[in-house]
Coordinates of C-alpha atoms in Angstrom, one line a residue:
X1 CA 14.4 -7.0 17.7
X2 CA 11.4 -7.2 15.2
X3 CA 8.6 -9.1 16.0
X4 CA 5.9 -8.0 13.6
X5 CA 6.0 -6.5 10.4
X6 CA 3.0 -4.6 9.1
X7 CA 3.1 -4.4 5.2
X8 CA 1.0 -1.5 3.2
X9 CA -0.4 -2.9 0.4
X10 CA -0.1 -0.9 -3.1
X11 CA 3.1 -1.0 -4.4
X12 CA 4.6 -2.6 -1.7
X13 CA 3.2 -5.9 -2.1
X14 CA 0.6 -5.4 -4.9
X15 CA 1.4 -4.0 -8.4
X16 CA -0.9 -0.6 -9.4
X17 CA -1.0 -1.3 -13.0
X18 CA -3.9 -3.0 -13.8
X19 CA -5.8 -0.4 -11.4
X20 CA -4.9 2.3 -13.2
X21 CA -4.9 0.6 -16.6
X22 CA -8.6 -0.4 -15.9
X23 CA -9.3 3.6 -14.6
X24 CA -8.3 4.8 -18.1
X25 CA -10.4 2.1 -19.7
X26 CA -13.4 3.1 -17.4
X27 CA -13.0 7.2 -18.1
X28 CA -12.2 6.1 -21.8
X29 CA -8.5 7.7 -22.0
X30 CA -5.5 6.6 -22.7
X31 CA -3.8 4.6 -20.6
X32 CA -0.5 6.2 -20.9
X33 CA -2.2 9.8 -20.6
X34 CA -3.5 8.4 -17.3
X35 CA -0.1 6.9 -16.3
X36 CA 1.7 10.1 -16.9
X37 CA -0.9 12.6 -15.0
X38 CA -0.4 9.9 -11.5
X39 CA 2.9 10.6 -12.1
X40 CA 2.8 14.3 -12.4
X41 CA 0.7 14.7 -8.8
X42 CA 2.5 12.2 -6.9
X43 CA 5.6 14.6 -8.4
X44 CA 3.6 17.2 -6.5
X45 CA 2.9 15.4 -3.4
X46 CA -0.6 15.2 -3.7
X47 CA -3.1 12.1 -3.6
X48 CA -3.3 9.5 -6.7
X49 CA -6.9 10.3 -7.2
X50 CA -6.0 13.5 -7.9
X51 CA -5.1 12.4 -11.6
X52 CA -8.7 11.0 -12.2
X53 CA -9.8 14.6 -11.1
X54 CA -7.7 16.1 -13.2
X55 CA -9.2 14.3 -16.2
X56 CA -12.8 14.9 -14.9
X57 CA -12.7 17.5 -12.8
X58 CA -15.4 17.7 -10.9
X59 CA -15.7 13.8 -10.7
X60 CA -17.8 11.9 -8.0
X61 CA -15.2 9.3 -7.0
X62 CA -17.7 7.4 -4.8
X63 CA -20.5 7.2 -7.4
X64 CA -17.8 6.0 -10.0
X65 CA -17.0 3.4 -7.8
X66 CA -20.7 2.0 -7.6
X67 CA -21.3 2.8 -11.1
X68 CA -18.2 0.5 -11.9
X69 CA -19.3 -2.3 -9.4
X70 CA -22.9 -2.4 -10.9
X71 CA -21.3 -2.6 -14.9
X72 CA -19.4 -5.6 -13.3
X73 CA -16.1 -3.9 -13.7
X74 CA -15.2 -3.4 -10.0
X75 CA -12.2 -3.7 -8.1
X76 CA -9.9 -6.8 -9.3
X77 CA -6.7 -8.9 -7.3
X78 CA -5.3 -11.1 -8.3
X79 CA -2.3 -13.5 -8.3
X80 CA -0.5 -11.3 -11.3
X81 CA -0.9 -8.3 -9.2
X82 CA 1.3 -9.3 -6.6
X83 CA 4.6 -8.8 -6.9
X84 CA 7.3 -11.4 -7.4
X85 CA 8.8 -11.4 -3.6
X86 CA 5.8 -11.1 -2.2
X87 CA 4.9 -15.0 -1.2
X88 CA 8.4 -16.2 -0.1
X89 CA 9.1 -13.2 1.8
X90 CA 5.8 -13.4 3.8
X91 CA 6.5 -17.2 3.8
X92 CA 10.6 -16.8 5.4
X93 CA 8.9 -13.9 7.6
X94 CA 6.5 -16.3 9.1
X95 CA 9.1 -19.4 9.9
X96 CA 10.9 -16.6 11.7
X97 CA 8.4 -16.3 13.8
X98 CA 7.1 -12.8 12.7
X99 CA 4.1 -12.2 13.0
X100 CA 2.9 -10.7 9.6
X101 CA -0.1 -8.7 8.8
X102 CA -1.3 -6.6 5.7
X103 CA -2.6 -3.0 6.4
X104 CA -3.0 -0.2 4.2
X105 CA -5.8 2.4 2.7
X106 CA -7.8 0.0 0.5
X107 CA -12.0 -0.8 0.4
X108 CA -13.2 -3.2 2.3
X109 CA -13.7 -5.3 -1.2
X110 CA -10.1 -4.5 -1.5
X111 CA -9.9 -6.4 1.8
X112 CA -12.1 -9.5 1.0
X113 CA -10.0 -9.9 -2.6
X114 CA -6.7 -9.7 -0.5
X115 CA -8.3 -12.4 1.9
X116 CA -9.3 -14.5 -0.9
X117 CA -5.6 -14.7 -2.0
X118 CA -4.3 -16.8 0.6
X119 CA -1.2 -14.9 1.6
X120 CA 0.9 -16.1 4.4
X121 CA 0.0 -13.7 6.8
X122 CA -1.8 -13.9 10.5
X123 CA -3.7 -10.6 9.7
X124 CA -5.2 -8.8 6.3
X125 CA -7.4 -5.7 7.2
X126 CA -8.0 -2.7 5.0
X127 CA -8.9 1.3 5.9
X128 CA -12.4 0.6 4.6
X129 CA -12.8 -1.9 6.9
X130 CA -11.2 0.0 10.2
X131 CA -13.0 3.0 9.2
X132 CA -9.4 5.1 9.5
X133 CA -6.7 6.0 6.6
X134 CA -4.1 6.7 6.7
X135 CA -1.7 8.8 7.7
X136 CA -4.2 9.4 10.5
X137 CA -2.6 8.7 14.0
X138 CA -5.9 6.5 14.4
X139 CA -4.8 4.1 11.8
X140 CA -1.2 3.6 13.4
X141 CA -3.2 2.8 16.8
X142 CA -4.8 0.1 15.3
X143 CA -1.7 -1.1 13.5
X144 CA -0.2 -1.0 17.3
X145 CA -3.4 -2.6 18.7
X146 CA -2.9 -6.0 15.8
X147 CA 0.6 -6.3 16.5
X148 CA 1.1 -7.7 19.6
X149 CA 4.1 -6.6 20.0
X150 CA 6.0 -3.5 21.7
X151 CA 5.8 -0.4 19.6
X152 CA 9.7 -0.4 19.0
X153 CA 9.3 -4.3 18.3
X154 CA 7.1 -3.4 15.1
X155 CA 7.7 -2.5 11.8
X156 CA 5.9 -0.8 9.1
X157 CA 6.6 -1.1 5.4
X158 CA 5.6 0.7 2.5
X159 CA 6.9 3.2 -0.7
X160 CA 5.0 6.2 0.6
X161 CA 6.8 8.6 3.0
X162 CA 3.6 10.8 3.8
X163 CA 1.6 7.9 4.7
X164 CA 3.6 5.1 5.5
X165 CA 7.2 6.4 7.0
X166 CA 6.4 9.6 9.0
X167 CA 3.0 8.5 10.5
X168 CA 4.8 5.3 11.6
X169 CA 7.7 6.7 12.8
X170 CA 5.2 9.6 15.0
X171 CA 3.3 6.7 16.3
X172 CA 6.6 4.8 17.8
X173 CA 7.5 2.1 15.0
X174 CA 9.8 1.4 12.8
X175 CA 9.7 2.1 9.3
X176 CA 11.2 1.0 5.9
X177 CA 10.5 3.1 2.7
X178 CA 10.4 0.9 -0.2
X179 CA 11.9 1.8 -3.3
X180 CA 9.3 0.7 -5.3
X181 CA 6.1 2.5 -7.5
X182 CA 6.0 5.9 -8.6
X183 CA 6.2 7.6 -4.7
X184 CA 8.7 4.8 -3.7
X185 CA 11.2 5.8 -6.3
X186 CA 10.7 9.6 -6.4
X187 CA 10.7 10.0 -2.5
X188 CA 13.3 7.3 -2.3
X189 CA 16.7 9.8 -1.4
X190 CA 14.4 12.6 -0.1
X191 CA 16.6 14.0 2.8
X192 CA 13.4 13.7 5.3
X193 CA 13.0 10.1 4.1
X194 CA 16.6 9.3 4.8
X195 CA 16.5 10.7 8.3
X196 CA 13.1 9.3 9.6
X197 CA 13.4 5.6 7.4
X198 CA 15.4 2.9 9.9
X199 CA 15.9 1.2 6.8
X200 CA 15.5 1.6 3.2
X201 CA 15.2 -1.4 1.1
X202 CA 15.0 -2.0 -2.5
X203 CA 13.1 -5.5 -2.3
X204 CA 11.0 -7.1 0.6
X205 CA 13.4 -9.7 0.5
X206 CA 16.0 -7.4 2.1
X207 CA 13.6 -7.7 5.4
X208 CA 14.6 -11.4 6.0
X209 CA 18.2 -10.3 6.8
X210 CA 17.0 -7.1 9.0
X211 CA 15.2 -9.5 10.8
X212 CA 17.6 -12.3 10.7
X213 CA 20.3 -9.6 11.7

């Protein structure tokens, strides 16, 4: 029986559109050329920011960062970047009784935008913030530490098998891959995905009836 579910947070419950689209915009590039390169090194298995490093290689990712903060054209959240299912699932999750928390490998601004949403959910913490990413085992402690509930009693969702499904599963939880951004559907009928997933979902809402069931 559930009792908590953990959600990641890009492209399981926010959209990575305007991220990207305001990346390409920063480095000056097309925002399809930046699009498709994300989509050829996720294709590869390697990290997102590898695309921005393969349009300026040698680029210092931190110092970007700053340099974006200081021009006032930081990290951005919004309502728009959530995605449709996200509220009333959270919502139907809570009157459950689930407790509900957001956890995944975002800045601690990240964090405080996310916060300043509102979202119905007893807990919103980011990597920057717990000093851990994932898919380090340390990150899934602390996911186990905020649930309050028995490992087997807590699930984690999110689209990215390499960080969200296999490190969850290794640290006792359940998981359910999303089918949703560009990891979510590539990865989505990966055999490894289908044998370590408990469930596979196309939609958070499909996580009402797992619990309900």
């Amino acid at each position: 029986m559930i009792e908590t579910i953990v959600f990641d947070v890009g492209e399981t419950i926010t959209r990575d559109d305007r991220y990207w689209a305001s990346w390409a915009d920063w480095l000056d590039i097309p925002r399809h050329t930046l699009s498709a390169l994300v989509g050829a090194v996720v294709a590869r298995g390697q990290d997102n920011a590898e695309a921005l490093r393969l349009v300026r290689p040698g680029i210092d990712l931190a110092a970007e960062y700053h340099a974006r903060e200081a021009a006032g054209r930081g990290e951005d959240l919004d309502e728009s970047d959530l995605y449709d299912d996200v509220r009333p699932v959270l919502t139907a999750l809570r009157r459950q009784g689930i407790r509900v928390i957001i956890a995944g490998n975002q800045t601690r601004r990240a964090g405080e935008l996310l916060r300043a949403l509102n979202l119905p959910a007893d807990l919103v913490v980011t990597s920057g913030e717990w000093g851990v990413a994932k898919p380090q085992p340390e990150f899934f402690h602390r996911v186990r530490e905020v649930a309050q509930a028995v490992p087997s009693a807590t699930l984690y969702a999110g689209d990215h098998p390499a960080n969200d499904v296999f490190p969850a599963k290794a640290a006792g939880l359940c998981a359910a891959h999303i089918r949703r951004g560009p990891w979510g559907h590539l990865w989505a009928d990966a055999p490894d995905v289908v044998t370590a997933a408990d469930w596979r979902i196309s939609s958070l809402t499909e996580l009402v009836g797992i619990v309900d069931g």
